[in-house]
Amino acid sequence: MAQETFDVVVAGLGATGSAAVAELARRGKTVLGLDRFRPPHDQGSSHGDTRVIREAYFEHPLYVPLVQRAYERWRELEKRRGRPLLETTGALLVGADDGVMIEGARASARQHGLASTELTATEIRRRYPVLHPDSATVGLLEPRAGVLFPEACIRAFLNDAAEGGAELRFAEPLLEWRSTQSAIEIRTDHGWVSAGRLILASGAWIPELVPVLARENAGSKLSGADPHQSATLEVERQVMHWVEPAERQAFQAGVLPVFLFAESDGVVLYGLPDFGGGLKVALHHGGCSTTASSLNREVAKEDVDALRRVLAKRIPTADRQPLRSVVCMYTNTADGHFLIDEHPEHPRMLVASACSGHGFKFASVLGEILADLVVDGETAFDLAPFRLSGRRSSS
């Protein structure tokens, strides 16, 4: 039997992978999309009912052009599919006046001319009485921020992909790959297929599929990169919670914005308003190191207690036992930036890990970028910060 051949295979059909499959199919490429589960699913990093999208990006101003293009692409996807995927709520960032979150958001707003409003702690309490910031903290309110509905987004991309002619195979993970002079070959439990390019968008499974990218294996193969300042990957366990607070009306979408509290001890509490399933709240980072294969999906009392300690201070009426809690994974680089680059030894493979816990909002533009790289060999966006070498320090 002749081996199947495709222009591109995309392994992993979460946020970035589903966007890439859809965009490549729209550009006329023969594409195979693989996923070890049946997306959209809750086994990786692209679930949770709602995800934040924000523009005054405190992580670095370099992300602002990317997220602005992402907004455009999300709206285009909404129009094609005829269903809402993004809802504007605004976002309130709360932290020390000279802290990383507030200073970073200010820098992005200044550099890119973004609308934002600064608030004192008193003004925050007046506008949003359910929030209890420390008196010494300040807030930055950005009006264009909002939420994406991740399961609906992935379903929309996959529908686009199928209508564009892509072949989608669910419950069929990539098991093995090998590179030859003329192609890259991929094995699943259904046999081998051949492709001109492989896009590995498998999130937390990437360190297992490309061991050189695992944090503990960093070294000379990454151009001598320091493993503490490189794009090597580490998987972190995270837990999301939904609570039913008292005064539930005050937490509904249209009343309360997305919010992030940066605590003085480094803890970051984030929340998304109630769209009918409760107030969604979680701690950003701070989870234990794990692997995709060994992830503990059971939610322990300690997970809930860690959240409630912060809720008791910042949102007392939401300090309740969760209605439900779900485990997910962050796939972190040491410097917190994305990883978008060719494999260091096998250029037919593109590794795309929109990781470190802040990638979902960019999926629509990352799919476009990956298609650019496959079809044109280049993209209009500066990817230097996301390459394997020459990355910024996390300090």
mmCIF file of C-alpha atoms in Angstrom:
data_model
loop_
_atom_site.group_PDB
_atom_site.id
_atom_site.type_symbol
_atom_site.label_atom_id
_atom_site.label_comp_id
_atom_site.label_asym_id
_atom_site.label_seq_id
_atom_site.Cartn_x
_atom_site.Cartn_y
_atom_site.Cartn_z
ATOM 1 C CA MET A 1 0.000 0.000 0.000
ATOM 2 C CA ALA A 2 1.432 3.412 -1.008
ATOM 3 C CA GLN A 3 2.291 5.777 1.809
ATOM 4 C CA GLU A 4 -0.075 8.745 2.118
ATOM 5 C CA THR A 5 1.526 12.084 1.323
ATOM 6 C CA PHE A 6 0.528 15.579 2.442
ATOM 7 C CA ASP A 7 1.981 19.030 2.031
ATOM 8 C CA VAL A 8 1.746 19.552 5.801
ATOM 9 C CA VAL A 9 0.925 17.495 8.871
ATOM 10 C CA VAL A 10 -0.165 19.390 11.987
ATOM 11 C CA ALA A 11 0.128 17.421 15.218
ATOM 12 C CA GLY A 12 -2.030 18.814 18.009
ATOM 13 C CA LEU A 13 -5.396 20.457 17.274
ATOM 14 C CA GLY A 14 -5.732 22.751 20.249
ATOM 15 C CA ALA A 15 -5.749 26.522 19.820
ATOM 16 C CA THR A 16 -2.688 27.016 17.622
ATOM 17 C CA GLY A 17 -2.842 23.708 15.762
ATOM 18 C CA SER A 18 -6.499 24.034 14.783
ATOM 19 C CA ALA A 19 -5.864 27.590 13.572
ATOM 20 C CA ALA A 20 -2.885 26.450 11.504
ATOM 21 C CA VAL A 21 -4.790 23.561 9.882
ATOM 22 C CA ALA A 22 -7.635 25.897 8.964
ATOM 23 C CA GLU A 23 -5.361 28.554 7.483
ATOM 24 C CA LEU A 24 -3.247 26.088 5.498
ATOM 25 C CA ALA A 25 -6.364 24.478 4.052
ATOM 26 C CA ARG A 26 -7.697 27.908 3.093
ATOM 27 C CA ARG A 27 -4.462 28.470 1.170
ATOM 28 C CA GLY A 28 -4.911 25.305 -0.827
ATOM 29 C CA LYS A 29 -2.411 23.020 0.907
ATOM 30 C CA THR A 30 -3.102 19.331 1.441
ATOM 31 C CA VAL A 31 -3.170 19.074 5.223
ATOM 32 C CA LEU A 32 -3.529 16.303 7.767
ATOM 33 C CA GLY A 33 -4.454 17.298 11.302
ATOM 34 C CA LEU A 34 -3.833 14.843 14.144
ATOM 35 C CA ASP A 35 -4.928 14.909 17.771
ATOM 36 C CA ARG A 36 -4.596 12.258 20.467
ATOM 37 C CA PHE A 37 -8.080 13.152 21.756
ATOM 38 C CA ARG A 38 -11.255 14.541 20.182
ATOM 39 C CA PRO A 39 -11.008 18.323 20.134
ATOM 40 C CA PRO A 40 -12.259 20.480 21.608
ATOM 41 C CA HIS A 41 -11.397 18.594 24.790
ATOM 42 C CA ASP A 42 -10.241 19.240 28.348
ATOM 43 C CA GLN A 43 -7.034 17.186 28.315
ATOM 44 C CA GLY A 44 -4.515 19.880 27.342
ATOM 45 C CA SER A 45 -4.258 23.653 27.575
ATOM 46 C CA SER A 46 -7.093 24.922 25.365
ATOM 47 C CA HIS A 47 -10.231 24.562 27.448
ATOM 48 C CA GLY A 48 -12.035 26.229 30.334
ATOM 49 C CA ASP A 49 -15.189 27.904 28.896
ATOM 50 C CA THR A 50 -13.589 31.370 28.729
ATOM 51 C CA ARG A 51 -10.111 32.761 28.087
ATOM 52 C CA VAL A 52 -8.790 36.294 28.456
ATOM 53 C CA ILE A 53 -7.857 38.529 25.530
ATOM 54 C CA ARG A 54 -6.214 41.860 26.402
ATOM 55 C CA GLU A 55 -4.311 44.508 24.500
ATOM 56 C CA ALA A 56 -2.166 46.555 26.941
ATOM 57 C CA TYR A 57 0.137 43.591 27.225
ATOM 58 C CA PHE A 58 2.208 43.785 30.411
ATOM 59 C CA GLU A 59 4.390 40.826 29.407
ATOM 60 C CA HIS A 60 6.068 42.930 26.678
ATOM 61 C CA PRO A 61 5.034 45.586 24.107
ATOM 62 C CA LEU A 62 6.206 43.272 21.302
ATOM 63 C CA TYR A 63 2.970 41.279 21.742
ATOM 64 C CA VAL A 64 0.668 44.228 20.995
ATOM 65 C CA PRO A 65 0.839 44.065 17.168
ATOM 66 C CA LEU A 66 0.278 40.323 17.404
ATOM 67 C CA VAL A 67 -2.790 40.633 19.601
ATOM 68 C CA GLN A 68 -4.189 43.444 17.467
ATOM 69 C CA ARG A 69 -3.979 41.192 14.423
ATOM 70 C CA ALA A 70 -5.450 38.366 16.514
ATOM 71 C CA TYR A 71 -8.511 40.537 17.256
ATOM 72 C CA GLU A 72 -9.004 41.012 13.504
ATOM 73 C CA ARG A 73 -8.686 37.313 12.788
ATOM 74 C CA TRP A 74 -11.081 36.327 15.593
ATOM 75 C CA ARG A 75 -13.693 38.705 14.185
ATOM 76 C CA GLU A 76 -13.178 37.278 10.688
ATOM 77 C CA LEU A 77 -13.649 33.773 12.073
ATOM 78 C CA GLU A 78 -16.842 34.856 13.856
ATOM 79 C CA LYS A 79 -18.191 36.252 10.602
ATOM 80 C CA ARG A 80 -17.363 33.103 8.621
ATOM 81 C CA ARG A 81 -18.859 30.761 11.182
ATOM 82 C CA GLY A 82 -21.813 32.958 12.159
ATOM 83 C CA ARG A 83 -21.394 32.631 15.904
ATOM 84 C CA PRO A 84 -19.950 34.762 18.737
ATOM 85 C CA LEU A 85 -16.403 33.881 19.785
ATOM 86 C CA LEU A 86 -15.151 37.061 21.490
ATOM 87 C CA GLU A 87 -16.987 39.297 23.944
ATOM 88 C CA THR A 88 -15.636 42.652 25.129
ATOM 89 C CA THR A 89 -15.709 43.088 28.914
ATOM 90 C CA GLY A 90 -12.720 45.337 29.616
ATOM 91 C CA ALA A 91 -9.897 44.222 31.885
ATOM 92 C CA LEU A 92 -8.736 45.617 35.193
ATOM 93 C CA LEU A 93 -5.116 45.054 36.218
ATOM 94 C CA VAL A 94 -4.391 45.699 39.908
ATOM 95 C CA GLY A 95 -0.960 45.844 41.493
ATOM 96 C CA ALA A 96 1.836 47.974 42.860
ATOM 97 C CA ASP A 97 2.328 51.251 41.034
ATOM 98 C CA ASP A 98 5.924 50.277 40.198
ATOM 99 C CA GLY A 99 5.224 46.538 39.799
ATOM 100 C CA VAL A 100 5.792 44.431 36.691
ATOM 101 C CA MET A 101 2.098 44.209 35.781
ATOM 102 C CA ILE A 102 1.206 47.900 35.980
ATOM 103 C CA GLU A 103 4.498 49.193 34.608
ATOM 104 C CA GLY A 104 4.424 46.649 31.787
ATOM 105 C CA ALA A 105 0.847 47.514 30.810
ATOM 106 C CA ARG A 106 1.689 51.230 30.878
ATOM 107 C CA ALA A 107 4.692 50.626 28.619
ATOM 108 C CA SER A 108 2.564 48.780 26.057
ATOM 109 C CA ALA A 109 -0.162 51.432 26.203
ATOM 110 C CA ARG A 110 2.343 54.272 25.731
ATOM 111 C CA GLN A 111 4.307 52.608 22.939
ATOM 112 C CA HIS A 112 1.229 51.637 20.930
ATOM 113 C CA GLY A 113 -1.146 54.489 21.795
ATOM 114 C CA LEU A 114 -3.690 52.271 23.517
ATOM 115 C CA ALA A 115 -6.697 53.537 25.423
ATOM 116 C CA SER A 116 -6.460 52.899 29.170
ATOM 117 C CA THR A 117 -7.587 54.484 32.413
ATOM 118 C CA GLU A 118 -5.612 54.502 35.657
ATOM 119 C CA LEU A 119 -7.528 54.102 38.900
ATOM 120 C CA THR A 120 -6.641 54.486 42.559
ATOM 121 C CA ALA A 121 -7.595 51.744 44.990
ATOM 122 C CA THR A 122 -10.451 53.956 46.224
ATOM 123 C CA GLU A 123 -11.746 54.380 42.670
ATOM 124 C CA ILE A 124 -11.552 50.617 42.082
ATOM 125 C CA ARG A 125 -13.613 49.941 45.206
ATOM 126 C CA ARG A 126 -16.133 52.592 44.171
ATOM 127 C CA ARG A 127 -16.584 51.154 40.673
ATOM 128 C CA TYR A 128 -16.413 47.493 41.673
ATOM 129 C CA PRO A 129 -17.400 47.167 45.339
ATOM 130 C CA VAL A 130 -16.893 43.383 45.339
ATOM 131 C CA LEU A 131 -13.134 43.886 44.744
ATOM 132 C CA HIS A 132 -10.906 44.716 47.730
ATOM 133 C CA PRO A 133 -7.523 46.023 46.562
ATOM 134 C CA ASP A 134 -4.877 47.115 49.046
ATOM 135 C CA SER A 135 -4.837 50.877 49.550
ATOM 136 C CA ALA A 136 -1.282 51.090 48.205
ATOM 137 C CA THR A 137 -2.149 49.440 44.885
ATOM 138 C CA VAL A 138 -3.412 51.022 41.677
ATOM 139 C CA GLY A 139 -5.420 49.805 38.729
ATOM 140 C CA LEU A 140 -5.217 50.053 34.968
ATOM 141 C CA LEU A 141 -8.462 49.559 33.077
ATOM 142 C CA GLU A 142 -8.281 48.730 29.367
ATOM 143 C CA PRO A 143 -11.578 48.873 27.469
ATOM 144 C CA ARG A 144 -10.872 46.549 24.500
ATOM 145 C CA ALA A 145 -10.074 43.487 26.574
ATOM 146 C CA GLY A 146 -12.514 40.668 26.897
ATOM 147 C CA VAL A 147 -13.020 36.934 26.735
ATOM 148 C CA LEU A 148 -12.801 34.231 24.098
ATOM 149 C CA PHE A 149 -14.865 31.052 24.237
ATOM 150 C CA PRO A 150 -12.143 28.442 23.635
ATOM 151 C CA GLU A 151 -14.165 25.356 22.844
ATOM 152 C CA ALA A 152 -16.257 27.316 20.343
ATOM 153 C CA CYS A 153 -13.109 28.838 18.832
ATOM 154 C CA ILE A 154 -11.475 25.455 18.247
ATOM 155 C CA ARG A 155 -14.676 24.010 16.851
ATOM 156 C CA ALA A 156 -14.874 26.964 14.436
ATOM 157 C CA PHE A 157 -11.290 26.445 13.244
ATOM 158 C CA LEU A 158 -11.846 22.729 12.728
ATOM 159 C CA ASN A 159 -15.046 23.369 10.775
ATOM 160 C CA ASP A 160 -13.119 25.844 8.618
ATOM 161 C CA ALA A 161 -10.385 23.262 8.105
ATOM 162 C CA ALA A 162 -12.759 20.465 7.128
ATOM 163 C CA GLU A 163 -14.642 22.699 4.701
ATOM 164 C CA GLY A 164 -11.288 23.723 3.209
ATOM 165 C CA GLY A 165 -10.408 20.103 2.486
ATOM 166 C CA ALA A 166 -8.146 19.250 5.427
ATOM 167 C CA GLU A 167 -8.185 15.680 6.684
ATOM 168 C CA LEU A 168 -8.739 15.568 10.446
ATOM 169 C CA ARG A 169 -7.996 12.458 12.451
ATOM 170 C CA PHE A 170 -9.016 12.406 16.092
ATOM 171 C CA ALA A 171 -7.923 9.914 18.751
ATOM 172 C CA GLU A 172 -4.817 9.391 16.603
ATOM 173 C CA PRO A 173 -1.666 10.810 18.215
ATOM 174 C CA LEU A 174 1.693 11.268 16.567
ATOM 175 C CA LEU A 175 3.847 8.450 17.939
ATOM 176 C CA GLU A 176 7.118 8.855 16.088
ATOM 177 C CA TRP A 177 8.701 11.027 13.409
ATOM 178 C CA ARG A 178 11.808 10.876 11.277
ATOM 179 C CA SER A 179 13.342 13.315 8.847
ATOM 180 C CA THR A 180 14.737 12.390 5.442
ATOM 181 C CA GLN A 181 16.331 14.472 2.695
ATOM 182 C CA SER A 182 13.078 14.854 0.829
ATOM 183 C CA ALA A 183 10.333 14.637 3.463
ATOM 184 C CA ILE A 184 9.399 14.189 7.087
ATOM 185 C CA GLU A 185 7.669 10.939 7.977
ATOM 186 C CA ILE A 186 5.146 10.596 10.784
ATOM 187 C CA ARG A 187 3.901 7.416 12.431
ATOM 188 C CA THR A 188 0.558 7.039 14.144
ATOM 189 C CA ASP A 189 -1.107 3.824 15.249
ATOM 190 C CA HIS A 190 -2.546 3.667 11.715
ATOM 191 C CA GLY A 191 0.877 3.593 10.068
ATOM 192 C CA TRP A 192 3.257 6.053 8.409
ATOM 193 C CA VAL A 193 2.467 9.160 6.356
ATOM 194 C CA SER A 194 4.839 11.507 4.568
ATOM 195 C CA ALA A 195 4.796 15.318 4.454
ATOM 196 C CA GLY A 196 6.817 18.231 3.214
ATOM 197 C CA ARG A 197 6.512 19.918 6.614
ATOM 198 C CA LEU A 198 5.422 18.949 10.115
ATOM 199 C CA ILE A 199 4.000 21.541 12.498
ATOM 200 C CA LEU A 200 4.272 20.298 16.047
ATOM 201 C CA ALA A 201 1.607 22.135 18.046
ATOM 202 C CA SER A 202 1.193 19.501 20.738
ATOM 203 C CA GLY A 203 1.684 21.783 23.723
ATOM 204 C CA ALA A 204 2.610 19.829 26.839
ATOM 205 C CA TRP A 205 3.451 16.744 24.757
ATOM 206 C CA ILE A 206 6.225 18.542 22.829
ATOM 207 C CA PRO A 207 8.993 17.755 25.375
ATOM 208 C CA GLU A 208 8.171 14.068 25.011
ATOM 209 C CA LEU A 209 8.127 14.202 21.201
ATOM 210 C CA VAL A 210 11.242 16.395 20.896
ATOM 211 C CA PRO A 211 13.411 15.518 23.918
ATOM 212 C CA VAL A 212 16.063 18.115 23.064
ATOM 213 C CA LEU A 213 13.481 20.753 24.040
ATOM 214 C CA ALA A 214 12.840 19.285 27.491
ATOM 215 C CA ARG A 215 14.266 21.569 30.173
ATOM 216 C CA GLU A 216 16.471 18.866 31.666
ATOM 217 C CA ASN A 217 18.000 18.074 28.260
ATOM 218 C CA ALA A 218 18.921 21.622 27.222
ATOM 219 C CA GLY A 219 22.463 22.082 26.013
ATOM 220 C CA SER A 220 24.689 22.418 23.009
ATOM 221 C CA LYS A 221 22.078 21.333 20.492
ATOM 222 C CA LEU A 222 20.280 24.615 21.197
ATOM 223 C CA SER A 223 23.242 26.658 19.984
ATOM 224 C CA GLY A 224 24.773 26.666 23.431
ATOM 225 C CA ALA A 225 21.724 28.332 24.956
ATOM 226 C CA ASP A 226 21.665 28.738 28.711
ATOM 227 C CA PRO A 227 18.827 26.457 29.871
ATOM 228 C CA HIS A 228 17.735 29.174 32.304
ATOM 229 C CA GLN A 229 17.296 31.723 29.488
ATOM 230 C CA SER A 230 16.245 29.541 26.577
ATOM 231 C CA ALA A 231 13.166 28.179 24.885
ATOM 232 C CA THR A 232 13.382 24.772 26.505
ATOM 233 C CA LEU A 233 10.054 23.620 27.858
ATOM 234 C CA GLU A 234 8.686 22.679 31.251
ATOM 235 C CA VAL A 235 5.102 21.597 31.913
ATOM 236 C CA GLU A 236 3.272 23.114 34.884
ATOM 237 C CA ARG A 237 0.063 21.851 36.460
ATOM 238 C CA GLN A 238 -2.678 24.473 36.805
ATOM 239 C CA VAL A 239 -6.180 24.424 38.284
ATOM 240 C CA MET A 240 -9.159 26.559 37.230
ATOM 241 C CA HIS A 241 -12.172 27.035 39.495
ATOM 242 C CA TRP A 242 -15.741 28.312 39.186
ATOM 243 C CA VAL A 243 -17.468 29.744 42.254
ATOM 244 C CA GLU A 244 -20.947 31.094 42.956
ATOM 245 C CA PRO A 245 -20.390 34.256 44.990
ATOM 246 C CA ALA A 246 -22.893 36.139 47.079
ATOM 247 C CA GLU A 247 -24.215 39.169 45.175
ATOM 248 C CA ARG A 248 -23.923 37.135 41.977
ATOM 249 C CA GLN A 249 -25.358 39.965 39.892
ATOM 250 C CA ALA A 250 -22.226 42.034 40.599
ATOM 251 C CA PHE A 251 -20.023 39.387 38.969
ATOM 252 C CA GLN A 252 -21.897 38.985 35.698
ATOM 253 C CA ALA A 253 -20.505 39.849 32.289
ATOM 254 C CA GLY A 254 -21.348 43.458 31.539
ATOM 255 C CA VAL A 255 -20.952 44.416 35.189
ATOM 256 C CA LEU A 256 -17.511 43.129 36.168
ATOM 257 C CA PRO A 257 -14.527 43.170 33.807
ATOM 258 C CA VAL A 258 -11.853 40.534 33.527
ATOM 259 C CA PHE A 259 -9.467 41.199 36.426
ATOM 260 C CA LEU A 260 -5.917 40.369 37.501
ATOM 261 C CA PHE A 261 -4.502 41.014 40.980
ATOM 262 C CA ALA A 262 -0.705 40.982 41.316
ATOM 263 C CA GLU A 263 0.072 40.307 44.974
ATOM 264 C CA SER A 264 3.217 41.559 46.686
ATOM 265 C CA ASP A 265 4.425 37.972 47.187
ATOM 266 C CA GLY A 266 4.316 37.267 43.429
ATOM 267 C CA VAL A 267 0.961 35.456 43.414
ATOM 268 C CA VAL A 268 -1.367 36.532 40.590
ATOM 269 C CA LEU A 269 -5.105 35.959 40.939
ATOM 270 C CA TYR A 270 -7.140 36.276 37.759
ATOM 271 C CA GLY A 271 -10.858 36.105 37.166
ATOM 272 C CA LEU A 272 -13.394 36.194 34.368
ATOM 273 C CA PRO A 273 -16.979 37.360 34.837
ATOM 274 C CA ASP A 274 -19.915 35.013 35.185
ATOM 275 C CA PHE A 275 -21.414 33.966 31.856
ATOM 276 C CA GLY A 276 -23.838 31.590 33.539
ATOM 277 C CA GLY A 277 -21.557 28.952 35.023
ATOM 278 C CA GLY A 278 -20.149 30.976 37.900
ATOM 279 C CA LEU A 279 -17.230 33.357 38.412
ATOM 280 C CA LYS A 280 -14.085 31.770 36.962
ATOM 281 C CA VAL A 281 -10.983 32.293 39.133
ATOM 282 C CA ALA A 282 -7.486 30.829 39.229
ATOM 283 C CA LEU A 283 -3.903 31.500 40.270
ATOM 284 C CA HIS A 284 -1.609 32.296 37.351
ATOM 285 C CA HIS A 285 1.492 30.066 37.673
ATOM 286 C CA GLY A 286 2.759 28.542 40.904
ATOM 287 C CA GLY A 287 1.737 24.995 40.015
ATOM 288 C CA CYS A 288 3.982 21.953 40.320
ATOM 289 C CA SER A 289 6.201 20.701 37.511
ATOM 290 C CA THR A 290 4.817 17.671 35.690
ATOM 291 C CA THR A 291 4.617 15.980 32.304
ATOM 292 C CA ALA A 292 1.617 15.529 30.048
ATOM 293 C CA SER A 293 1.735 11.785 30.667
ATOM 294 C CA SER A 294 2.007 11.985 34.453
ATOM 295 C CA LEU A 295 -0.322 14.948 35.136
ATOM 296 C CA ASN A 296 -2.416 14.566 38.282
ATOM 297 C CA ARG A 297 -5.921 15.551 37.203
ATOM 298 C CA GLU A 298 -7.447 15.162 40.656
ATOM 299 C CA VAL A 299 -8.194 18.473 42.386
ATOM 300 C CA ALA A 300 -6.972 18.375 45.982
ATOM 301 C CA LYS A 301 -8.011 20.352 49.054
ATOM 302 C CA GLU A 302 -4.649 22.144 48.843
ATOM 303 C CA ASP A 303 -5.534 23.440 45.362
ATOM 304 C CA VAL A 304 -8.753 24.969 46.662
ATOM 305 C CA ASP A 305 -7.195 26.301 49.867
ATOM 306 C CA ALA A 306 -4.472 28.155 47.940
ATOM 307 C CA LEU A 307 -7.118 29.933 45.884
ATOM 308 C CA ARG A 308 -9.398 30.729 48.819
ATOM 309 C CA ARG A 309 -6.581 32.384 50.780
ATOM 310 C CA VAL A 310 -6.358 35.016 48.044
ATOM 311 C CA LEU A 311 -10.111 35.249 47.483
ATOM 312 C CA ALA A 312 -10.629 35.945 51.186
ATOM 313 C CA LYS A 313 -8.460 39.058 50.845
ATOM 314 C CA ARG A 314 -9.460 40.334 47.431
ATOM 315 C CA ILE A 315 -13.035 39.143 46.782
ATOM 316 C CA PRO A 316 -14.522 38.074 50.121
ATOM 317 C CA THR A 317 -18.004 37.372 48.756
ATOM 318 C CA ALA A 318 -16.451 34.880 46.318
ATOM 319 C CA ASP A 319 -14.556 32.992 49.036
ATOM 320 C CA ARG A 320 -16.628 29.840 48.711
ATOM 321 C CA GLN A 321 -16.158 26.195 47.891
ATOM 322 C CA PRO A 322 -15.956 25.942 44.077
ATOM 323 C CA LEU A 323 -18.885 24.708 42.065
ATOM 324 C CA ARG A 324 -16.314 22.820 40.005
ATOM 325 C CA SER A 325 -12.578 22.768 39.377
ATOM 326 C CA VAL A 326 -10.615 21.585 36.320
ATOM 327 C CA VAL A 327 -6.932 20.822 35.843
ATOM 328 C CA CYS A 328 -5.027 22.081 32.807
ATOM 329 C CA MET A 329 -1.376 22.559 31.827
ATOM 330 C CA TYR A 330 0.932 25.439 31.029
ATOM 331 C CA THR A 331 3.886 24.644 28.789
ATOM 332 C CA ASN A 332 6.486 27.165 29.958
ATOM 333 C CA THR A 333 9.662 28.527 28.479
ATOM 334 C CA ALA A 334 12.206 29.868 30.955
ATOM 335 C CA ASP A 335 11.785 33.445 29.739
ATOM 336 C CA GLY A 336 7.990 33.282 29.413
ATOM 337 C CA HIS A 337 7.968 34.005 25.658
ATOM 338 C CA PHE A 338 6.517 31.779 22.965
ATOM 339 C CA LEU A 339 8.476 29.196 21.002
ATOM 340 C CA ILE A 340 7.993 29.378 17.225
ATOM 341 C CA ASP A 341 10.927 27.992 15.277
ATOM 342 C CA GLU A 342 12.306 25.157 13.229
ATOM 343 C CA HIS A 343 13.704 22.139 15.012
ATOM 344 C CA PRO A 344 17.430 22.838 15.579
ATOM 345 C CA GLU A 345 18.463 19.827 13.473
ATOM 346 C CA HIS A 346 15.418 19.082 11.300
ATOM 347 C CA PRO A 347 14.177 22.207 9.486
ATOM 348 C CA ARG A 348 11.156 20.447 8.001
ATOM 349 C CA MET A 349 9.661 20.504 11.506
ATOM 350 C CA LEU A 350 8.178 23.720 12.900
ATOM 351 C CA VAL A 351 7.668 23.754 16.659
ATOM 352 C CA ALA A 352 4.830 26.035 17.714
ATOM 353 C CA SER A 353 4.213 26.317 21.421
ATOM 354 C CA ALA A 354 2.150 29.403 22.248
ATOM 355 C CA CYS A 355 2.979 28.715 25.813
ATOM 356 C CA SER A 356 3.707 29.998 29.312
ATOM 357 C CA GLY A 357 0.027 30.365 30.116
ATOM 358 C CA HIS A 358 -0.764 33.367 27.932
ATOM 359 C CA GLY A 359 -1.042 31.959 24.432
ATOM 360 C CA PHE A 360 -4.687 31.203 23.634
ATOM 361 C CA LYS A 361 -5.638 34.741 22.641
ATOM 362 C CA PHE A 362 -2.969 34.713 19.911
ATOM 363 C CA ALA A 363 -4.086 31.473 18.242
ATOM 364 C CA SER A 364 -5.850 33.173 15.345
ATOM 365 C CA VAL A 365 -2.736 35.104 14.319
ATOM 366 C CA LEU A 366 -0.344 32.243 15.084
ATOM 367 C CA GLY A 367 -2.215 30.039 12.637
ATOM 368 C CA GLU A 368 -1.681 32.751 10.028
ATOM 369 C CA ILE A 369 2.022 33.045 10.892
ATOM 370 C CA LEU A 370 2.611 29.302 10.646
ATOM 371 C CA ALA A 371 0.898 29.225 7.261
ATOM 372 C CA ASP A 372 3.096 32.145 6.162
ATOM 373 C CA LEU A 373 6.218 30.221 7.163
ATOM 374 C CA VAL A 374 5.131 27.096 5.311
ATOM 375 C CA VAL A 375 3.838 28.797 2.160
ATOM 376 C CA ASP A 376 6.128 31.840 1.866
ATOM 377 C CA GLY A 377 9.087 30.973 4.083
ATOM 378 C CA GLU A 378 8.639 34.221 6.013
ATOM 379 C CA THR A 379 6.076 36.323 7.854
ATOM 380 C CA ALA A 380 5.490 40.023 8.388
ATOM 381 C CA PHE A 381 5.839 39.622 12.160
ATOM 382 C CA ASP A 382 9.162 39.693 13.999
ATOM 383 C CA LEU A 383 9.687 36.206 15.381
ATOM 384 C CA ALA A 384 13.225 36.791 16.673
ATOM 385 C CA PRO A 385 12.089 36.838 20.336
ATOM 386 C CA PHE A 386 10.445 33.450 19.832
ATOM 387 C CA ARG A 387 13.373 31.620 18.230
ATOM 388 C CA LEU A 388 15.394 28.944 20.013
ATOM 389 C CA SER A 389 18.446 31.154 20.445
ATOM 390 C CA GLY A 390 19.025 34.831 21.134
ATOM 391 C CA ARG A 391 16.132 35.053 23.552
ATOM 392 C CA ARG A 392 15.605 37.596 26.273
ATOM 393 C CA SER A 393 16.537 36.847 29.835
ATOM 394 C CA SER A 394 13.655 36.194 32.198
ATOM 395 C CA SER A 395 15.176 38.677 34.618
#
